[in-house]
Structures are given as structure tokens and as C-alpha cells.
Amino acid sequence: MSLFSTIFLAFSMSSDAFVASLSKGAALPARPSLRQALRTGLVFGIIETLTPLLGWTLGLSMAQYVAAWDHWIAFGLLSLLGAHMIHEGLQNEEADATPRRSAPSFLRLVMTALATSIDALVIGITLAFMDANILWTSLAIGTATLLMTTLGVMLGRVINTMIGKRAEILGGLALCGIGVAILVDHLGLLA
């Protein structure tokens, strides 16, 4: 994977965490401090760094059985994940409304980070079938998530949640695009 693809993938993966952090920031009773935002960003970033590594390990254990179909699997997983993100981004905002509470507990924060990192696990599985540096890609995903989540918490009280929904839609479109690019590259359609 190229540097551009890795960075693009990293920020695409961080879009759902960004949306979650916008709503977390909006749910706080007072303007969040930079310390609160960084705490949230670190939790999300660490989990988003580890889950692709776990997925990659799982994918490697299956690689010998699916080598002939790996490009189709990558295309399918990325397309399904992207379509899911687009669908979630198009959902009614009222369904996502959360009551205002005090700062989220650490356990609630970890659970939210785990829920938003399922896509990173799938990406890790997909990367096991590709020529990608998993350590670099995982660190890029974690760093992008740290940045986007910290920013999301800080902006959550200021920005309308519709902006967050658009970010999730764009992230989904990006994943679908990466899936198509993998398929086109492997099949040599542009050669």
C-alpha cells in the first residue's frame, strides 16, 4: 500500500470514532478540557492501533486457505464496511441523540472505543491478504484516531452533529473506493 493509501485508510478508519467523540463532547455538561479530550483520544487511539494487529493475526492464520480469493475478500469486506458506514451516516440524527451526562466513565469510554474499532479489526484481516506493512498501518490508524477523537470531543459542543454524520459517510465512501482499487489492481483492469 502506498503512503497516500495508508493515510487515507487511517483517516477513513477514524471517522466513526470522530462521530462518537463529537457526540461525547456534545453530551458533556460543560465545555470539555483539553485533558478530557486527550484522555478520550488516547483510549480510542490505543484500541484502534491494537485491533488491526489482532485482525491481521487472524487473517494470516486463514491466508493459506483463501489466497486465490484474497482480492475478492478484501473488496467484499471493505465494500460491506463502507456501505455500513454510509448507512449509519444516513440514519436519522434523533436516533443517535444521547442525554447530557457528566464525563463518561472509563469503562463506558473503552466500550465505545471497542465498538467503533470493529471496522479496524476487519481492516486488519483484509491487510493480511495484501502487501501492507501492518505496524505502520496500525500506527497510522491509531494516530489518526487519536487526533480525530481529541478534535471531535473539543468540537462536540460547537459543531452540529450533522457534520459528524457527513464524516462517517465520507469515510464509508473512502473504504468502498479502497476496496474497488484493490480489486482493479489485482485483476489488472487498468494495465
Coordinates of N, CA and C in Angstrom, one line a residue, residues 28-96:
L28 N -21.3 16.4 27.2 CA -20.7 16.9 28.4 C -21.5 18.1 28.8
P29 N -21.7 18.3 30.2 CA -22.5 19.5 30.6 C -21.7 20.8 30.5
A30 N -20.4 20.7 30.5 CA -19.6 21.9 30.3 C -18.6 21.7 29.2
R31 N -18.0 22.8 28.7 CA -17.0 22.7 27.6 C -15.9 21.8 28.1
P32 N -15.6 20.7 27.3 CA -14.5 19.8 27.7 C -13.2 20.4 27.7
S33 N -12.4 20.0 28.7 CA -11.0 20.4 28.8 C -10.1 19.7 27.8
L34 N -9.0 20.2 27.5 CA -8.0 19.5 26.6 C -7.6 18.2 27.2
R35 N -7.5 18.2 28.5 CA -7.1 16.9 29.2 C -8.2 15.8 29.0
Q36 N -9.5 16.2 29.1 CA -10.6 15.2 28.9 C -10.5 14.7 27.4
A37 N -10.3 15.7 26.5 CA -10.3 15.3 25.1 C -9.1 14.4 24.8
L38 N -8.0 14.7 25.3 CA -6.8 13.8 25.1 C -7.0 12.5 25.7
R39 N -7.6 12.4 26.9 CA -7.9 11.1 27.5 C -8.7 10.2 26.6
T40 N -9.8 10.8 26.1 CA -10.7 10.1 25.1 C -9.9 9.7 23.9
G41 N -9.1 10.6 23.4 CA -8.3 10.4 22.2 C -7.3 9.2 22.4
L42 N -6.7 9.2 23.5 CA -5.7 8.1 23.8 C -6.4 6.8 23.9
V43 N -7.5 6.7 24.6 CA -8.2 5.4 24.7 C -8.6 4.9 23.3
F44 N -9.2 5.8 22.5 CA -9.7 5.4 21.2 C -8.5 5.1 20.3
G45 N -7.4 5.9 20.4 CA -6.2 5.7 19.6 C -5.5 4.3 19.9
I46 N -5.4 4.0 21.2 CA -4.7 2.8 21.5 C -5.5 1.6 21.1
I47 N -6.8 1.6 21.3 CA -7.6 0.5 20.9 C -7.6 0.3 19.3
E48 N -7.7 1.5 18.6 CA -7.7 1.4 17.2 C -6.3 1.0 16.6
T49 N -5.3 1.1 17.4 CA -4.0 0.6 17.0 C -3.9 -0.9 17.2
L50 N -4.5 -1.4 18.2 CA -4.4 -2.8 18.5 C -5.3 -3.7 17.7
T51 N -6.5 -3.2 17.4 CA -7.4 -4.1 16.7 C -7.0 -4.5 15.3
P52 N -6.4 -3.6 14.5 CA -5.9 -4.1 13.2 C -4.8 -5.2 13.3
L53 N -4.0 -5.1 14.4 CA -3.0 -6.1 14.6 C -3.6 -7.4 14.9
L54 N -4.7 -7.4 15.7 CA -5.4 -8.6 16.0 C -6.0 -9.2 14.8
G55 N -6.7 -8.3 14.0 CA -7.3 -8.8 12.7 C -6.3 -9.4 11.8
W56 N -5.1 -8.7 11.7 CA -4.0 -9.2 10.8 C -3.6 -10.6 11.2
T57 N -3.4 -10.8 12.5 CA -3.0 -12.1 13.0 C -4.1 -13.2 12.7
L58 N -5.3 -12.8 12.8 CA -6.4 -13.8 12.4 C -6.4 -14.0 10.9
G59 N -6.2 -12.9 10.1 CA -6.1 -13.1 8.7 C -5.0 -13.9 8.2
L60 N -3.8 -13.8 8.9 CA -2.7 -14.6 8.5 C -2.9 -16.1 8.7
S61 N -3.6 -16.4 9.8 CA -3.9 -17.8 10.1 C -4.9 -18.4 9.0
M62 N -5.6 -17.6 8.3 CA -6.5 -18.0 7.3 C -6.0 -17.9 5.9
A63 N -4.8 -17.2 5.7 CA -4.3 -16.8 4.4 C -4.1 -18.0 3.5
Q64 N -3.5 -19.0 4.0 CA -3.2 -20.2 3.1 C -4.5 -20.8 2.5
Y65 N -5.6 -20.6 3.1 CA -6.9 -21.2 2.7 C -7.6 -20.3 1.7
V66 N -7.3 -19.1 1.7 CA -8.1 -18.1 0.8 C -7.2 -17.3 -0.1
A67 N -5.9 -17.7 -0.4 CA -5.0 -17.0 -1.2 C -5.6 -16.7 -2.6
A68 N -6.3 -17.6 -3.2 CA -6.8 -17.4 -4.5 C -7.9 -16.4 -4.6
W69 N -8.5 -16.1 -3.4 CA -9.7 -15.2 -3.4 C -9.5 -14.0 -2.6
D70 N -8.2 -13.7 -2.1 CA -8.0 -12.6 -1.2 C -8.4 -11.3 -1.7
H71 N -8.2 -11.0 -3.0 CA -8.7 -9.7 -3.5 C -10.2 -9.5 -3.5
W72 N -10.9 -10.6 -3.7 CA -12.4 -10.5 -3.6 C -12.8 -10.4 -2.2
I73 N -12.1 -11.0 -1.3 CA -12.4 -10.9 0.2 C -12.2 -9.5 0.6
A74 N -11.0 -8.9 0.3 CA -10.7 -7.5 0.6 C -11.8 -6.6 0.1
F75 N -12.1 -6.8 -1.2 CA -13.1 -5.9 -1.9 C -14.5 -6.1 -1.1
G76 N -14.9 -7.3 -0.8 CA -16.2 -7.5 -0.2 C -16.2 -6.9 1.2
L77 N -15.2 -7.2 2.0 CA -15.2 -6.7 3.4 C -15.1 -5.2 3.4
L78 N -14.3 -4.6 2.6 CA -14.2 -3.1 2.6 C -15.5 -2.5 2.0
S79 N -16.1 -3.1 1.0 CA -17.3 -2.6 0.5 C -18.5 -2.7 1.5
L80 N -18.6 -3.8 2.2 CA -19.6 -4.0 3.2 C -19.4 -3.0 4.3
L81 N -18.2 -2.9 4.8 CA -17.9 -2.0 5.9 C -18.2 -0.6 5.5
G82 N -17.8 -0.2 4.3 CA -18.1 1.2 3.8 C -19.5 1.4 3.6
A83 N -20.3 0.4 3.1 CA -21.7 0.6 2.9 C -22.4 0.7 4.3
H84 N -21.9 0.0 5.3 CA -22.5 0.1 6.6 C -22.2 1.5 7.2
M85 N -21.0 2.0 7.0 CA -20.7 3.3 7.5 C -21.6 4.4 6.8
I86 N -21.8 4.2 5.5 CA -22.7 5.2 4.8 C -24.1 5.1 5.3
H87 N -24.6 3.8 5.5 CA -25.9 3.6 6.0 C -26.0 4.3 7.4
E88 N -25.1 4.1 8.3 CA -25.1 4.7 9.6 C -25.1 6.2 9.5
G89 N -24.3 6.7 8.6 CA -24.2 8.2 8.4 C -25.5 8.8 7.9
L90 N -26.3 8.0 7.2 CA -27.6 8.5 6.7 C -28.8 8.3 7.6
Q91 N -28.5 7.6 8.8 CA -29.6 7.4 9.7 C -30.1 8.7 10.3
N92 N -31.3 8.6 10.8 CA -31.9 9.8 11.5 C -31.1 10.2 12.7
E93 N -30.7 11.5 12.8 CA -30.0 12.0 13.9 C -30.6 11.8 15.2
E94 N -31.9 11.8 15.3 CA -32.7 11.7 16.5 C -32.4 10.4 17.2
A95 N -32.2 9.4 16.4 CA -31.9 8.0 16.9 C -30.6 8.0 17.7
D96 N -29.7 8.9 17.3 CA -28.3 9.0 17.9 C -28.3 9.9 19.1

